[in-house]
Amino acid sequence: MVTFPPPVTTAAAVDLSVQVGSLRLRNPVIAASGTFGYGIEFSHLVDLNLLGAMVVKGLSREPMEGAPAPRIVETPSGMLNAIGLQNVGVKAFVAEKLPALRKYAVPVLANVFGNTLEDYVEVIRTLEDAEGLAGYELNISCPNVKCGGLQFGSDPAMVSQVVGAARKAAAKRPLWVKLSPLVTDIGLIARAAAEAGADALTVANTYPAMALDFRTGKSRLGNPTGGLSGPAIKPITLKLVWEVREAVEIPVIGLGGVERVEDVLDYLCVGASAVQVGTASFADPAATRRLIDGLDEAVSGAKSFTIKDIVANFSGEIG
Ligand SMILES: Cc1cc2nc3c(=O)[nH]c(=O)nc-3n(C[C@H](O)[C@H](O)[C@H](O)COP(=O)(O)O)c2cc1C
């Protein structure tokens, strides 16, 4: 048994570092893709060098304008978004955004997406030639236009194909694969990704959902549907992280509704090596920094536990 919150003494700098495959992170708090811009936008609010790592906005082969407004609405304990994967395109990212990021010591991962295998491969090829990235995160929650629009991430055979192709293209750097939560058996999908060469798995993306105004009969977003994120999804995603942890040996990164230090510890407890923080950065742009400080205090102030104890304490038994 560990006690939380711990009796707080003085906040001393403690070792919060974690290992995610070949990457050593100074702490387990990572800014999530699409919620932290290209990183630079947040540099006046958060010292980027303090973060465990940072995953930039999803990058496609060509620039994308994204979905019509409104793109974000608040829902009970959460948020619904339909951004439509707006981004500057991989070439402009390399030419215009990456040079500024190179000034920081924080590991930067590029989130990559596409609608065909060739799209994914092409984006990674362009990034392979650029300096200043620590790795890639493959977003496989996208429709495969050559397969009737079925999501890459929903079928083990397609997961194998897309991760295998990306693995070949990503010769230089670690490859994380970000899973879709919209699957029947996430363990099956996780194994397919691991066997095809993923170095770590991010669990998970947003949950397809709707918000409408019954008076007008219209969606509250510019699109009919969007992706649900925030505290509302944390218990569901926590279970998915646990299931993936049981299914594969490679590191798992928990992502969904992390808002408080307790959320970070819960994910670590079920076996995540690190967490990502998404929606929380909208309510509080310095949320990542706050969580790192909170973790530091929790661990340095606790006589009764360390992060290792918390992870070791999880029994996985019900009740
Ligand atoms: C506004 C917004 C934009 C997002 N854009 C991306 C994206 O480009 N690529 C991606 O893989 N995930 C994207 N996501 C998903 C988040 O990275 C994360 O998986 C999800 O929001 C769940 O975490 P949270 O509850 O901490 O927000 C986006 C989420 C939001 C809210």
Coordinates of N, CA and C and ligand atoms in Angstrom, one line a residue, residues 32-35 56-59 72 79 81 83 85 111 113 137 139 178 204-206 227-231 233 255-258 276-280 282, ligand 1:
A32 N 1.0 16.3 -25.8 CA 0.4 15.5 -26.8 C 0.2 16.2 -28.1
S33 N 0.2 15.4 -29.1 CA 0.0 16.0 -30.5 C -1.3 16.7 -30.7
G34 N -1.2 17.8 -31.3 CA -2.4 18.6 -31.7 C -2.9 19.6 -30.6
T35 N -2.3 19.4 -29.4 CA -2.8 20.3 -28.3 C -1.7 21.2 -27.8
V56 N 4.6 17.0 -31.7 CA 4.1 18.1 -32.5 C 2.8 17.7 -33.2
K57 N 2.1 18.7 -33.6 CA 0.8 18.6 -34.4 C 1.0 17.6 -35.5
G58 N 0.0 16.8 -35.9 CA 0.1 15.8 -36.9 C 0.6 16.4 -38.3
L59 N 1.5 15.7 -39.0 CA 2.0 16.2 -40.2 C 1.6 15.3 -41.4
I72 N -14.0 23.3 -31.9 CA -13.9 22.8 -30.5 C -15.2 23.2 -29.7
M79 N -14.1 17.6 -23.9 CA -14.1 18.5 -25.0 C -14.2 17.7 -26.3
N81 N -13.5 17.8 -30.4 CA -12.9 18.6 -31.4 C -13.0 18.0 -32.8
I83 N -10.8 19.2 -35.8 CA -9.9 20.2 -36.3 C -9.7 19.9 -37.8
L85 N -7.3 17.9 -38.8 CA -5.9 17.7 -39.0 C -5.2 18.8 -39.8
N111 N 4.5 13.8 -35.1 CA 3.3 12.9 -35.3 C 3.0 12.9 -36.8
F113 N 0.7 11.4 -40.2 CA -0.5 10.7 -40.6 C -0.7 10.8 -42.1
E137 N 5.8 9.6 -34.2 CA 4.6 8.9 -33.6 C 3.6 8.8 -34.8
N139 N 0.1 8.3 -36.3 CA -1.3 8.4 -36.0 C -2.1 7.4 -36.9
K178 N 0.5 5.4 -32.3 CA -0.6 5.8 -31.5 C -1.9 5.1 -31.9
A204 N -4.4 6.5 -25.9 CA -4.9 6.3 -27.2 C -5.4 7.7 -27.8
N205 N -5.9 7.6 -28.9 CA -6.5 8.8 -29.6 C -7.9 9.1 -28.9
T206 N -8.6 10.1 -29.6 CA -9.9 10.5 -29.1 C -11.0 9.5 -29.4
G227 N -14.0 14.3 -32.0 CA -13.3 13.3 -31.1 C -13.4 13.8 -29.7
L228 N -13.8 13.0 -28.8 CA -14.0 13.3 -27.4 C -12.6 13.1 -26.6
S229 N -12.3 14.1 -25.8 CA -11.1 14.0 -25.0 C -11.3 14.6 -23.6
G230 N -10.3 14.6 -22.8 CA -10.4 15.2 -21.4 C -10.8 14.2 -20.4
P231 N -11.0 14.7 -19.1 CA -11.2 13.8 -18.0 C -12.3 12.7 -18.2
I233 N -12.8 10.8 -20.6 CA -12.3 9.6 -21.2 C -11.3 8.8 -20.4
L255 N -2.4 8.1 -22.6 CA -2.9 9.4 -23.1 C -4.4 9.4 -23.1
G256 N -5.0 10.3 -22.2 CA -6.4 10.5 -22.1 C -6.8 11.0 -20.8
G257 N -7.2 12.3 -20.8 CA -7.7 12.9 -19.6 C -6.8 13.2 -18.4
V258 N -5.5 13.2 -18.7 CA -4.5 13.5 -17.6 C -4.6 15.0 -17.3
Q276 N 1.0 11.3 -21.8 CA 0.9 12.5 -22.6 C -0.2 13.4 -22.1
V277 N -0.1 14.7 -22.3 CA -1.1 15.6 -21.7 C -1.7 16.4 -22.9
G278 N -3.0 16.3 -23.1 CA -3.6 17.0 -24.3 C -4.5 18.1 -23.9
T279 N -5.8 17.8 -23.7 CA -6.9 18.7 -23.4 C -6.5 19.7 -22.2
A280 N -5.8 19.1 -21.2 CA -5.5 19.9 -20.0 C -4.7 21.2 -20.4
F282 N -5.4 23.1 -22.8 CA -6.3 24.1 -23.3 C -6.8 25.0 -22.1
Ligands
LIG1 C1 -7.7 20.0 -30.6 C2 -7.1 18.6 -30.7 C3 -6.2 18.3 -31.8 C4 -5.7 17.1 -31.9 N1 -4.8 16.8 -32.9 C5 -4.2 15.6 -33.0 C6 -3.3 15.3 -34.1 O1 -3.0 16.1 -35.0 N2 -2.7 14.0 -34.1 C7 -3.0 13.1 -33.2 O2 -2.5 12.0 -33.2 N3 -3.9 13.4 -32.1 C8 -4.5 14.6 -32.0 N4 -5.3 14.8 -31.0 C9 -5.5 13.8 -29.9 C10 -4.7 14.1 -28.7 O3 -3.3 14.0 -29.0 C11 -5.1 13.0 -27.6 O4 -4.9 11.7 -28.1 C12 -6.5 13.2 -27.1 O5 -6.9 14.5 -27.0 C13 -6.7 12.5 -25.7 O6 -5.9 13.1 -24.7 P1 -6.5 14.2 -23.7 O7 -7.7 13.6 -23.1 O8 -5.4 14.4 -22.7 O9 -6.8 15.4 -24.5 C14 -5.9 16.1 -30.9 C15 -6.7 16.4 -29.8 C16 -7.3 17.7 -29.7 C17 -8.1 18.0 -28.4

